[in-house]
Amino acid sequence: MNVLMVLKGLTVIGMIWSAFVIVKGIKGQLATAEGKAEWDSQKKHGLYNGIVGIVAYFFDTLGIGSYAIASSAFKLRKSVKDEYIPGTLNVGAAIPVLLEAFLFFGFVEVDILTLVLMVAAQVLGANLGAGIVTKWDAHKIRLGMGVGLLCLGIIMAVRSLGIGPFGAVGTALGLSGVKLIIAVIVCVALGAFMNIGIGAYAPTMALVAILGMNVGAAFPIMMGGCAFLLAFGNVPKFVKEKKYDMVASCYTAILGTIGVLIAYFLVKSLPLDILMWLVIVVVLYTSILFLRDAIKKN
Protein backbone atom coordinates (compact mmCIF):
# COMPACT_ATOMS: atom_id res chain seq x y z
CA MET A 1 0.00 0.00 0.00
CA ASN A 2 1.25 3.51 -0.85
CA VAL A 3 2.84 5.15 2.21
CA LEU A 4 1.31 8.53 1.42
CA MET A 5 -2.14 6.96 1.37
CA VAL A 6 -1.44 5.43 4.77
CA LEU A 7 -0.39 8.84 6.12
CA LYS A 8 -3.52 10.46 4.68
CA GLY A 9 -5.61 7.72 6.25
CA LEU A 10 -3.97 8.38 9.62
CA THR A 11 -4.90 12.06 9.37
CA VAL A 12 -8.57 11.09 8.94
CA ILE A 13 -8.33 8.73 11.92
CA GLY A 14 -6.61 11.52 13.85
CA MET A 15 -9.44 13.96 13.15
CA ILE A 16 -12.04 11.48 14.36
CA TRP A 17 -9.98 10.58 17.44
CA SER A 18 -9.28 14.24 18.32
CA ALA A 19 -12.97 15.15 18.02
CA PHE A 20 -13.88 12.21 20.27
CA VAL A 21 -11.29 13.13 22.91
CA ILE A 22 -12.27 16.81 22.94
CA VAL A 23 -16.03 16.18 23.12
CA LYS A 24 -15.62 13.54 25.83
CA GLY A 25 -13.33 15.81 27.85
CA ILE A 26 -15.69 18.78 27.64
CA LYS A 27 -18.72 16.66 28.57
CA GLY A 28 -16.82 15.45 31.62
CA GLN A 29 -15.97 19.00 32.70
CA LEU A 30 -19.52 20.23 32.13
CA ALA A 31 -20.74 17.53 34.48
CA THR A 32 -19.25 19.56 37.35
CA ALA A 33 -20.29 22.94 38.70
CA GLU A 34 -16.75 24.27 38.30
CA GLY A 35 -16.66 23.17 34.66
CA LYS A 36 -20.00 24.81 33.88
CA ALA A 37 -18.82 28.06 35.47
CA GLU A 38 -15.66 28.00 33.36
CA TRP A 39 -17.64 27.31 30.19
CA ASP A 40 -19.95 30.25 30.88
CA SER A 41 -16.99 32.53 31.53
CA GLN A 42 -15.18 31.40 28.40
CA LYS A 43 -18.25 31.97 26.19
CA LYS A 44 -17.82 35.74 26.63
CA HIS A 45 -14.82 35.61 24.28
CA GLY A 46 -16.19 32.90 21.99
CA LEU A 47 -16.80 35.03 18.88
CA TYR A 48 -13.44 36.80 19.14
CA ASN A 49 -11.56 33.53 19.61
CA GLY A 50 -13.45 32.01 16.69
CA ILE A 51 -12.32 34.83 14.41
CA VAL A 52 -8.78 34.31 15.68
CA GLY A 53 -9.09 30.65 14.66
CA ILE A 54 -10.09 31.45 11.08
CA VAL A 55 -7.32 34.03 10.65
CA ALA A 56 -4.62 31.94 12.36
CA TYR A 57 -5.22 28.82 10.27
CA PHE A 58 -5.64 30.79 7.07
CA PHE A 59 -2.05 31.96 7.52
CA ASP A 60 -0.99 28.58 8.89
CA THR A 61 -1.91 26.97 5.58
CA LEU A 62 0.25 29.52 3.77
CA GLY A 63 3.23 28.51 5.91
CA ILE A 64 3.34 31.55 8.19
CA GLY A 65 2.20 29.54 11.22
CA SER A 66 -0.74 29.84 13.60
CA TYR A 67 0.62 29.61 17.14
CA ALA A 68 2.38 32.97 17.07
CA ILE A 69 -0.72 34.68 15.67
CA ALA A 70 -3.20 32.99 18.02
CA SER A 71 -1.13 33.30 21.19
CA SER A 72 -0.56 36.99 20.46
CA ALA A 73 -4.29 37.55 19.86
CA PHE A 74 -5.22 35.68 23.07
CA LYS A 75 -2.68 37.63 25.10
CA LEU A 76 -3.48 41.08 23.71
CA ARG A 77 -7.23 40.72 24.29
CA LYS A 78 -6.83 38.52 27.42
CA SER A 79 -9.43 36.22 25.89
CA VAL A 80 -7.72 33.08 27.22
CA LYS A 81 -6.00 32.68 30.59
CA ASP A 82 -2.20 32.73 30.27
CA GLU A 83 -1.84 29.29 31.82
CA TYR A 84 -4.42 27.91 29.37
CA ILE A 85 -2.84 29.32 26.20
CA PRO A 86 -0.48 26.38 25.41
CA GLY A 87 -3.26 23.84 25.91
CA THR A 88 -5.78 25.87 23.92
CA LEU A 89 -3.33 26.23 21.03
CA ASN A 90 -2.67 22.48 20.98
CA VAL A 91 -6.24 21.25 21.47
CA GLY A 92 -7.77 23.74 19.04
CA ALA A 93 -5.11 23.13 16.39
CA ALA A 94 -5.52 19.37 16.03
CA ILE A 95 -8.34 19.15 13.48
CA PRO A 96 -7.28 22.12 11.28
CA VAL A 97 -3.65 20.92 11.18
CA LEU A 98 -4.68 17.33 10.45
CA LEU A 99 -6.67 18.70 7.52
CA GLU A 100 -3.59 20.62 6.36
CA ALA A 101 -1.49 17.45 6.56
CA PHE A 102 -4.11 15.56 4.52
CA LEU A 103 -3.97 18.26 1.83
CA PHE A 104 -0.18 18.66 1.77
CA PHE A 105 1.01 15.06 1.87
CA GLY A 106 2.29 14.64 -1.68
CA PHE A 107 2.61 18.43 -2.19
CA VAL A 108 6.33 17.81 -2.72
CA GLU A 109 7.74 14.35 -3.43
CA VAL A 110 9.79 14.12 -0.24
CA ASP A 111 11.82 10.95 0.35
CA ILE A 112 9.50 8.68 2.35
CA LEU A 113 12.11 7.61 4.92
CA THR A 114 13.06 11.24 5.60
CA LEU A 115 9.40 12.27 5.87
CA VAL A 116 8.40 9.42 8.19
CA LEU A 117 11.41 9.75 10.50
CA MET A 118 11.09 13.54 10.87
CA VAL A 119 7.35 13.28 11.49
CA ALA A 120 7.80 10.46 14.03
CA ALA A 121 10.54 12.43 15.80
CA GLN A 122 8.18 15.36 16.37
CA VAL A 123 5.54 13.02 17.80
CA LEU A 124 8.12 11.51 20.15
CA GLY A 125 9.27 14.94 21.31
CA ALA A 126 5.71 16.06 21.99
CA ASN A 127 4.97 12.97 24.08
CA LEU A 128 8.14 13.44 26.10
CA GLY A 129 7.34 17.10 26.80
CA ALA A 130 3.55 17.25 27.26
CA GLY A 131 3.52 15.55 30.66
CA ILE A 132 5.87 18.24 31.99
CA VAL A 133 4.28 21.36 30.52
CA THR A 134 0.73 20.48 31.54
CA LYS A 135 1.87 20.75 35.16
CA TRP A 136 3.52 24.18 34.80
CA ASP A 137 2.08 27.12 36.72
CA ALA A 138 1.22 30.51 35.19
CA HIS A 139 4.68 31.97 35.87
CA LYS A 140 6.49 29.19 34.02
CA ILE A 141 4.02 29.40 31.14
CA ARG A 142 4.56 33.16 30.82
CA LEU A 143 8.34 32.77 30.95
CA GLY A 144 8.32 29.91 28.44
CA MET A 145 5.96 31.71 26.07
CA GLY A 146 7.96 34.94 26.33
CA VAL A 147 11.33 33.34 25.56
CA GLY A 148 9.87 31.04 22.91
CA LEU A 149 8.05 33.80 21.04
CA LEU A 150 11.13 36.02 21.18
CA CYS A 151 13.22 33.26 19.56
CA LEU A 152 10.49 32.53 17.02
CA GLY A 153 10.18 36.21 16.11
CA ILE A 154 13.92 36.42 15.48
CA ILE A 155 13.85 33.26 13.32
CA MET A 156 10.91 34.64 11.32
CA ALA A 157 12.73 37.95 10.81
CA VAL A 158 15.88 36.18 9.64
CA ARG A 159 13.77 34.08 7.29
CA SER A 160 12.09 37.17 5.82
CA LEU A 161 15.45 38.87 5.30
CA GLY A 162 16.89 35.79 3.59
CA ILE A 163 19.86 35.74 5.95
CA GLY A 164 21.94 32.61 6.55
CA PRO A 165 20.29 29.34 5.51
CA PHE A 166 17.20 31.15 4.27
CA GLY A 167 19.26 32.85 1.58
CA ALA A 168 20.27 29.52 0.08
CA VAL A 169 18.06 27.54 -2.25
CA GLY A 170 18.30 23.81 -1.61
CA THR A 171 17.11 21.14 -4.01
CA ALA A 172 17.36 17.89 -2.05
CA LEU A 173 14.14 16.00 -1.35
CA GLY A 174 15.64 13.57 1.13
CA LEU A 175 18.37 13.21 3.74
CA SER A 176 20.77 10.47 4.74
CA GLY A 177 23.62 9.82 7.14
CA VAL A 178 24.60 12.58 9.58
CA LYS A 179 22.15 15.09 8.10
CA LEU A 180 19.23 12.74 8.71
CA ILE A 181 20.36 12.10 12.29
CA ILE A 182 20.59 15.86 12.92
CA ALA A 183 17.14 16.38 11.42
CA VAL A 184 15.61 13.72 13.65
CA ILE A 185 17.21 15.10 16.82
CA VAL A 186 16.09 18.65 16.05
CA CYS A 187 12.56 17.45 15.25
CA VAL A 188 12.35 15.80 18.68
CA ALA A 189 13.14 19.20 20.23
CA LEU A 190 10.61 20.98 17.99
CA GLY A 191 7.92 18.52 19.03
CA ALA A 192 8.67 19.21 22.70
CA PHE A 193 8.48 22.98 22.16
CA MET A 194 4.95 22.62 20.77
CA ASN A 195 3.84 21.92 24.33
CA ILE A 196 4.49 25.50 25.41
CA GLY A 197 2.75 26.94 22.38
CA ILE A 198 5.83 27.50 20.23
CA GLY A 199 4.96 26.58 16.67
CA ALA A 200 7.27 24.38 14.61
CA TYR A 201 6.71 25.87 11.15
CA ALA A 202 9.40 28.58 11.01
CA PRO A 203 12.03 26.41 12.79
CA THR A 204 11.25 23.47 10.47
CA MET A 205 11.71 25.67 7.42
CA ALA A 206 15.02 26.82 8.86
CA LEU A 207 16.10 23.23 9.50
CA VAL A 208 15.15 22.09 6.00
CA ALA A 209 16.99 25.03 4.43
CA ILE A 210 20.10 24.53 6.57
CA LEU A 211 20.29 20.88 5.52
CA GLY A 212 20.07 21.78 1.84
CA MET A 213 16.55 20.55 1.15
CA ASN A 214 13.91 22.09 -1.08
CA VAL A 215 12.03 24.47 1.23
CA GLY A 216 8.77 23.15 -0.18
CA ALA A 217 9.60 19.86 1.54
CA ALA A 218 9.01 21.62 4.85
CA PHE A 219 5.24 21.70 4.24
CA PRO A 220 4.46 17.97 4.45
CA ILE A 221 7.14 17.49 7.14
CA MET A 222 6.00 20.27 9.46
CA MET A 223 2.28 19.80 8.88
CA GLY A 224 2.48 16.03 9.17
CA GLY A 225 4.61 16.14 12.31
CA CYS A 226 2.42 18.73 14.00
CA ALA A 227 -0.77 16.92 13.01
CA PHE A 228 0.21 13.55 14.46
CA LEU A 229 1.86 14.90 17.61
CA LEU A 230 -1.32 16.84 18.35
CA ALA A 231 -3.78 14.03 17.70
CA PHE A 232 -1.84 11.20 19.32
CA GLY A 233 0.09 13.09 21.97
CA ASN A 234 -0.72 16.60 23.11
CA VAL A 235 -4.51 16.71 22.78
CA PRO A 236 -5.27 13.74 25.07
CA LYS A 237 -2.77 14.99 27.67
CA PHE A 238 -3.98 18.60 27.78
CA VAL A 239 -7.63 17.50 27.84
CA LYS A 240 -6.91 15.06 30.66
CA GLU A 241 -5.17 17.78 32.69
CA LYS A 242 -8.00 20.27 31.90
CA LYS A 243 -5.39 22.93 31.05
CA TYR A 244 -7.15 24.51 28.08
CA ASP A 245 -9.98 26.89 27.22
CA MET A 246 -12.91 24.68 26.20
CA VAL A 247 -14.86 27.26 24.19
CA ALA A 248 -11.83 28.72 22.40
CA SER A 249 -10.63 25.21 21.50
CA CYS A 250 -14.03 24.29 20.03
CA TYR A 251 -14.27 27.49 17.98
CA THR A 252 -10.71 27.04 16.72
CA ALA A 253 -11.25 23.40 15.81
CA ILE A 254 -14.39 24.21 13.80
CA LEU A 255 -13.67 27.63 12.31
CA GLY A 256 -9.96 27.00 11.87
CA THR A 257 -10.83 24.37 9.25
CA ILE A 258 -12.65 27.07 7.29
CA GLY A 259 -9.50 29.19 7.32
CA VAL A 260 -7.52 26.21 6.02
CA LEU A 261 -9.92 25.56 3.15
CA ILE A 262 -10.10 29.24 2.14
CA ALA A 263 -6.32 29.50 2.01
CA TYR A 264 -5.80 26.20 0.20
CA PHE A 265 -8.49 26.49 -2.46
CA LEU A 266 -9.18 30.21 -2.97
CA VAL A 267 -6.07 32.27 -2.32
CA LYS A 268 -4.00 32.99 -5.40
CA SER A 269 -1.77 35.84 -4.27
CA LEU A 270 -1.23 37.91 -1.15
CA PRO A 271 1.41 40.45 -0.08
CA LEU A 272 2.91 37.81 2.21
CA ASP A 273 6.12 39.76 2.85
CA ILE A 274 4.17 42.63 4.39
CA LEU A 275 1.95 40.28 6.35
CA MET A 276 4.96 38.35 7.62
CA TRP A 277 6.55 41.52 9.01
CA LEU A 278 3.29 42.48 10.66
CA VAL A 279 3.21 39.08 12.35
CA ILE A 280 6.85 39.44 13.41
CA VAL A 281 6.18 42.79 15.07
CA VAL A 282 3.16 41.42 16.91
CA VAL A 283 5.04 38.29 18.00
CA LEU A 284 7.98 40.28 19.39
CA TYR A 285 5.63 42.69 21.18
CA THR A 286 3.69 39.78 22.69
CA SER A 287 6.89 38.10 23.87
CA ILE A 288 7.70 41.30 25.77
CA LEU A 289 4.25 41.23 27.40
CA PHE A 290 4.71 37.63 28.54
CA LEU A 291 8.21 38.32 29.89
CA ARG A 292 7.00 41.47 31.64
CA ASP A 293 4.21 39.60 33.38
CA ALA A 294 6.57 36.73 34.28
CA ILE A 295 9.02 39.13 35.91
CA LYS A 296 6.36 41.32 37.53
CA LYS A 297 4.40 38.45 39.07
CA ASN A 298 7.32 36.26 40.08
Coordinates of N, CA and C in Angstrom, one line a residue, residues 79-233:
S79 N -8.2 37.0 26.1 CA -9.4 36.2 25.9 C -9.3 34.8 26.3
V80 N -8.0 34.4 26.7 CA -7.7 33.1 27.2 C -6.7 33.3 28.4
K81 N -6.9 32.6 29.5 CA -6.0 32.7 30.6 C -4.6 32.3 30.1
D82 N -3.6 33.0 30.7 CA -2.2 32.7 30.3 C -1.8 31.3 30.4
E83 N -2.2 30.7 31.6 CA -1.8 29.3 31.8 C -2.6 28.3 30.9
Y84 N -3.7 28.8 30.3 CA -4.4 27.9 29.4 C -4.0 28.1 27.9
I85 N -3.2 29.1 27.6 CA -2.8 29.3 26.2 C -2.2 28.1 25.5
P86 N -1.1 27.5 26.1 CA -0.5 26.4 25.4 C -1.5 25.3 25.1
G87 N -2.3 24.9 26.1 CA -3.3 23.8 25.9 C -4.3 24.2 24.9
T88 N -4.8 25.4 24.9 CA -5.8 25.9 23.9 C -5.2 25.8 22.5
L89 N -4.0 26.3 22.3 CA -3.3 26.2 21.0 C -3.2 24.8 20.5
N90 N -2.8 23.9 21.4 CA -2.7 22.5 21.0 C -4.0 21.8 20.7
V91 N -4.9 21.9 21.6 CA -6.2 21.3 21.5 C -7.0 21.8 20.3
G92 N -7.0 23.1 20.1 CA -7.8 23.7 19.0 C -7.1 23.5 17.7
A93 N -5.8 23.3 17.7 CA -5.1 23.1 16.4 C -5.3 21.8 15.7
A94 N -5.6 20.7 16.5 CA -5.5 19.4 16.0 C -6.3 19.2 14.7
I95 N -7.5 19.5 14.7 CA -8.3 19.2 13.5 C -7.9 20.0 12.3
P96 N -7.7 21.3 12.4 CA -7.3 22.1 11.3 C -5.9 21.7 10.7
V97 N -5.0 21.3 11.6 CA -3.7 20.9 11.2 C -3.7 19.5 10.6
L98 N -4.5 18.6 11.1 CA -4.7 17.3 10.5 C -5.2 17.5 9.0
L99 N -6.1 18.4 8.9 CA -6.7 18.7 7.5 C -5.6 19.2 6.6
E100 N -4.7 20.1 7.1 CA -3.6 20.6 6.4 C -2.7 19.5 5.9
A101 N -2.4 18.6 6.9 CA -1.5 17.5 6.6 C -2.1 16.6 5.5
F102 N -3.4 16.3 5.5 CA -4.1 15.6 4.5 C -3.9 16.2 3.1
L103 N -4.1 17.5 3.1 CA -4.0 18.3 1.8 C -2.6 18.3 1.3
F104 N -1.6 18.4 2.2 CA -0.2 18.7 1.8 C 0.7 17.4 1.6
F105 N 0.2 16.3 2.1 CA 1.0 15.1 1.9 C 1.0 14.8 0.4
G106 N 2.2 14.8 -0.2 CA 2.3 14.6 -1.7 C 2.5 16.0 -2.4
F107 N 2.4 17.1 -1.6 CA 2.6 18.4 -2.2 C 4.0 18.5 -2.8
V108 N 5.0 17.9 -2.2 CA 6.3 17.8 -2.7 C 6.7 16.4 -2.5
E109 N 7.4 15.8 -3.5 CA 7.7 14.4 -3.4 C 8.9 14.1 -2.5
V110 N 8.7 14.3 -1.2 CA 9.8 14.1 -0.2 C 10.1 12.6 -0.1
D111 N 11.4 12.3 0.1 CA 11.8 11.0 0.3 C 11.0 10.4 1.5
I112 N 10.4 9.2 1.4 CA 9.5 8.7 2.3 C 10.2 8.4 3.7
L113 N 11.4 7.9 3.7 CA 12.1 7.6 4.9 C 12.4 8.9 5.7
T114 N 12.8 9.9 5.0 CA 13.1 11.2 5.6 C 11.8 11.8 6.2
L115 N 10.7 11.8 5.4 CA 9.4 12.3 5.9 C 8.9 11.5 7.1
V116 N 8.9 10.2 7.1 CA 8.4 9.4 8.2 C 9.2 9.6 9.5
L117 N 10.6 9.6 9.3 CA 11.4 9.8 10.5 C 11.3 11.1 11.1
M118 N 11.2 12.2 10.3 CA 11.1 13.5 10.9 C 9.7 13.8 11.5
V119 N 8.7 13.2 10.9 CA 7.4 13.3 11.5 C 7.3 12.5 12.8
A120 N 7.8 11.3 12.8 CA 7.8 10.5 14.0 C 8.6 11.1 15.1
A121 N 9.7 11.8 14.8 CA 10.5 12.4 15.8 C 9.8 13.5 16.5
Q122 N 9.0 14.3 15.8 CA 8.2 15.4 16.4 C 7.1 14.8 17.3
V123 N 6.5 13.7 16.9 CA 5.5 13.0 17.8 C 6.2 12.5 19.1
L124 N 7.4 12.0 19.0 CA 8.1 11.5 20.2 C 8.4 12.7 21.1
G125 N 8.9 13.8 20.5 CA 9.3 14.9 21.3 C 8.1 15.5 22.0
A126 N 6.9 15.5 21.4 CA 5.7 16.1 22.0 C 5.3 15.2 23.2
N127 N 5.4 13.9 23.0 CA 5.0 13.0 24.1 C 5.9 13.1 25.3
L128 N 7.2 13.3 25.0 CA 8.1 13.4 26.1 C 7.9 14.7 26.9
G129 N 7.5 15.8 26.2 CA 7.3 17.1 26.8 C 6.0 17.4 27.4
A130 N 4.9 16.8 26.9 CA 3.6 17.2 27.3 C 3.3 17.0 28.7
G131 N 3.8 15.9 29.3 CA 3.5 15.5 30.7 C 4.1 16.5 31.6
I132 N 5.2 17.2 31.1 CA 5.9 18.2 32.0 C 5.1 19.6 31.9
V133 N 4.9 20.0 30.7 CA 4.3 21.4 30.5 C 2.9 21.5 31.1
T134 N 2.1 20.4 31.0 CA 0.7 20.5 31.5 C 0.7 20.7 33.0
K135 N 1.8 20.5 33.7 CA 1.9 20.8 35.2 C 2.5 22.1 35.5
W136 N 2.9 22.9 34.5 CA 3.5 24.2 34.8 C 2.5 25.2 35.3
D137 N 3.0 26.1 36.2 CA 2.1 27.1 36.7 C 2.1 28.3 35.8
A138 N 1.3 29.4 36.1 CA 1.2 30.5 35.2 C 2.6 31.2 35.0
H139 N 3.4 31.3 36.0 CA 4.7 32.0 35.9 C 5.6 31.3 34.9
K140 N 5.7 29.9 34.9 CA 6.5 29.2 34.0 C 6.0 29.3 32.6
I141 N 4.6 29.3 32.5 CA 4.0 29.4 31.1 C 4.4 30.7 30.5
R142 N 4.2 31.8 31.3 CA 4.6 33.2 30.8 C 6.0 33.3 30.4
L143 N 6.9 32.7 31.2 CA 8.3 32.8 30.9 C 8.7 32.0 29.7
G144 N 8.1 30.8 29.6 CA 8.3 29.9 28.4 C 7.8 30.5 27.2
M145 N 6.6 31.1 27.2 CA 6.0 31.7 26.1 C 6.8 32.9 25.6
G146 N 7.2 33.7 26.6 CA 8.0 34.9 26.3 C 9.3 34.6 25.6
V147 N 10.0 33.7 26.2 CA 11.3 33.3 25.6 C 11.1 32.7 24.2
G148 N 10.1 31.8 24.2 CA 9.9 31.0 22.9 C 9.4 32.0 21.8
L149 N 8.5 32.9 22.1 CA 8.0 33.8 21.0 C 9.1 34.8 20.6
L150 N 10.0 35.2 21.5 CA 11.1 36.0 21.2 C 12.0 35.3 20.2
C151 N 12.4 34.0 20.5 CA 13.2 33.3 19.6 C 12.5 33.1 18.2
L152 N 11.2 32.8 18.3 CA 10.5 32.5 17.0 C 10.4 33.8 16.2
G153 N 10.2 34.9 16.8 CA 10.2 36.2 16.1 C 11.5 36.5 15.4
I154 N 12.6 36.2 16.1 CA 13.9 36.4 15.5 C 14.1 35.5 14.3
I155 N 13.7 34.2 14.4 CA 13.8 33.3 13.3 C 13.0 33.7 12.1
M156 N 11.8 34.2 12.4 CA 10.9 34.6 11.3 C 11.5 35.9 10.6
A157 N 12.1 36.8 11.4 CA 12.7 38.0 10.8 C 13.9 37.6 9.9
V158 N 14.7 36.6 10.4 CA 15.9 36.2 9.6 C 15.4 35.5 8.3
R159 N 14.3 34.7 8.5 CA 13.8 34.1 7.3 C 13.3 35.1 6.3
S160 N 12.6 36.2 6.7 CA 12.1 37.2 5.8 C 13.2 38.0 5.1
L161 N 14.3 38.1 5.8 CA 15.4 38.9 5.3 C 16.3 38.0 4.4
G162 N 16.1 36.7 4.4 CA 16.9 35.8 3.6 C 18.3 35.7 4.1
I163 N 18.5 35.8 5.4 CA 19.9 35.7 5.9 C 20.2 34.3 6.3
G164 N 21.5 33.9 6.2 CA 21.9 32.6 6.6 C 21.3 31.5 5.7
P165 N 20.8 30.5 6.3 CA 20.3 29.3 5.5 C 19.1 29.7 4.6
F166 N 18.4 30.8 5.0 CA 17.2 31.2 4.3 C 17.6 31.8 2.9
G167 N 18.8 32.2 2.8 CA 19.3 32.8 1.6 C 19.7 31.8 0.5
A168 N 19.9 30.6 1.0 CA 20.3 29.5 0.1 C 19.1 28.7 -0.4
V169 N 19.2 28.3 -1.7 CA 18.1 27.5 -2.3 C 18.5 26.1 -2.4
G170 N 18.0 25.2 -1.5 CA 18.3 23.8 -1.6 C 17.4 23.1 -2.6
T171 N 17.9 21.9 -3.0 CA 17.1 21.1 -4.0 C 16.8 19.7 -3.6
A172 N 17.5 19.3 -2.5 CA 17.4 17.9 -2.1 C 15.9 17.6 -1.6
L173 N 15.5 16.4 -1.8 CA 14.1 16.0 -1.3 C 14.2 14.9 -0.3
G174 N 15.4 14.6 0.1 CA 15.6 13.6 1.1 C 17.0 13.8 1.8
L175 N 17.1 13.1 3.0 CA 18.4 13.2 3.7 C 18.9 11.8 4.1
S176 N 20.2 11.7 4.3 CA 20.8 10.5 4.7 C 22.0 10.7 5.6
G177 N 22.4 9.7 6.3 CA 23.6 9.8 7.1 C 23.5 10.8 8.3
V178 N 24.5 11.6 8.5 CA 24.6 12.6 9.6 C 23.5 13.6 9.5
K179 N 23.2 14.1 8.3 CA 22.1 15.1 8.1 C 20.8 14.6 8.6
L180 N 20.5 13.3 8.3 CA 19.2 12.7 8.7 C 19.2 12.6 10.2
I181 N 20.3 12.2 10.8 CA 20.4 12.1 12.3 C 20.1 13.5 12.9
I182 N 20.8 14.5 12.4 CA 20.6 15.9 12.9 C 19.1 16.3 12.8
A183 N 18.5 16.0 11.6 CA 17.1 16.4 11.4 C 16.2 15.7 12.4
V184 N 16.4 14.5 12.7 CA 15.6 13.7 13.7 C 15.8 14.3 15.1
I185 N 17.0 14.6 15.5 CA 17.2 15.1 16.8 C 16.5 16.5 17.0
V186 N 16.7 17.3 16.0 CA 16.1 18.7 16.1 C 14.6 18.5 16.1
C187 N 14.0 17.6 15.3 CA 12.6 17.4 15.3 C 12.0 17.0 16.6
V188 N 12.8 16.2 17.3 CA 12.4 15.8 18.7 C 12.2 17.0 19.6
A189 N 13.2 18.0 19.5 CA 13.1 19.2 20.2 C 12.0 20.1 19.8
L190 N 11.7 20.2 18.5 CA 10.6 21.0 18.0 C 9.3 20.4 18.5
G191 N 9.1 19.1 18.5 CA 7.9 18.5 19.0 C 7.7 18.9 20.5
A192 N 8.8 18.9 21.3 CA 8.7 19.2 22.7 C 8.3 20.7 22.9
F193 N 8.8 21.6 22.0 CA 8.5 23.0 22.2 C 7.0 23.3 21.9
M194 N 6.4 22.4 21.1 CA 5.0 22.6 20.8 C 4.1 22.7 22.0
N195 N 4.6 22.0 23.1 CA 3.8 21.9 24.3 C 3.7 23.3 25.1
I196 N 4.6 24.2 24.8 CA 4.5 25.5 25.4 C 4.0 26.5 24.4
G197 N 3.4 26.0 23.3 CA 2.8 26.9 22.4 C 3.7 27.6 21.4
I198 N 4.9 27.0 21.2 CA 5.8 27.5 20.2 C 5.7 26.7 19.0
G199 N 5.2 27.3 17.9 CA 5.0 26.6 16.7 C 6.2 26.1 16.0
A200 N 6.1 25.0 15.2 CA 7.3 24.4 14.6 C 7.5 24.8 13.2
Y201 N 6.6 25.6 12.6 CA 6.7 25.9 11.1 C 8.0 26.6 10.8
A202 N 8.2 27.8 11.4 CA 9.4 28.6 11.0 C 10.7 27.8 11.3
P203 N 10.8 27.2 12.5 CA 12.0 26.4 12.8 C 12.2 25.2 11.8
T204 N 11.1 24.6 11.4 CA 11.3 23.5 10.5 C 11.7 24.0 9.1
M205 N 11.2 25.1 8.7 CA 11.7 25.7 7.4 C 13.2 26.0 7.5
A206 N 13.6 26.5 8.7 CA 15.0 26.8 8.9 C 15.8 25.5 8.8
L207 N 15.4 24.5 9.5 CA 16.1 23.2 9.5 C 16.2 22.7 8.1
V208 N 15.1 22.6 7.4 CA 15.1 22.1 6.0 C 16.1 22.9 5.1
A209 N 16.1 24.2 5.2 CA 17.0 25.0 4.4 C 18.5 24.8 4.8
I210 N 18.7 24.7 6.1 CA 20.1 24.5 6.6 C 20.7 23.2 6.0
L211 N 19.8 22.2 6.0 CA 20.3 20.9 5.5 C 20.3 20.7 4.0
G212 N 20.0 21.8 3.3 CA 20.1 21.8 1.8 C 18.9 21.2 1.1
M213 N 17.7 21.1 1.8 CA 16.6 20.5 1.2 C 15.7 21.6 0.5
N214 N 14.9 21.2 -0.5 CA 13.9 22.1 -1.1 C 13.0 22.6 0.0
V215 N 12.8 23.9 0.2 CA 12.0 24.5 1.2 C 10.6 24.0 1.2
G216 N 10.1 23.7 0.0 CA 8.8 23.2 -0.2 C 8.6 21.8 0.6
A217 N 9.7 21.1 0.8 CA 9.6 19.9 1.5 C 9.2 20.1 3.0
A218 N 9.4 21.3 3.5 CA 9.0 21.6 4.9 C 7.5 21.5 5.1
F219 N 6.7 21.7 4.1 CA 5.2 21.7 4.2 C 4.7 20.3 4.7
P220 N 5.0 19.3 4.0 CA 4.5 18.0 4.5 C 5.1 17.5 5.7
I221 N 6.4 17.9 5.9 CA 7.1 17.5 7.1 C 6.6 18.2 8.4
M222 N 6.5 19.5 8.3 CA 6.0 20.3 9.5 C 4.5 20.1 9.7
M223 N 3.7 20.0 8.7 CA 2.3 19.8 8.9 C 2.0 18.4 9.3
G224 N 2.7 17.4 8.8 CA 2.5 16.0 9.2 C 2.9 15.8 10.6
G225 N 4.1 16.3 10.9 CA 4.6 16.1 12.3 C 3.7 16.8 13.3
C226 N 3.3 18.0 13.1 CA 2.4 18.7 14.0 C 1.1 18.0 14.1
A227 N 0.5 17.6 13.0 CA -0.8 16.9 13.0 C -0.8 15.7 13.9
F228 N 0.2 14.8 13.7 CA 0.2 13.6 14.5 C 0.6 13.7 15.9
L229 N 1.5 14.7 16.2 CA 1.9 14.9 17.6 C 0.7 15.5 18.4
L230 N -0.1 16.3 17.7 CA -1.3 16.8 18.3 C -2.4 15.8 18.6
A231 N -2.7 15.0 17.6 CA -3.8 14.0 17.7 C -3.4 12.9 18.6
F232 N -2.2 12.4 18.6 CA -1.8 11.2 19.3 C -0.9 11.5 20.5
G233 N -0.8 12.8 20.9 CA 0.1 13.1 22.0 C -0.5 14.2 22.8

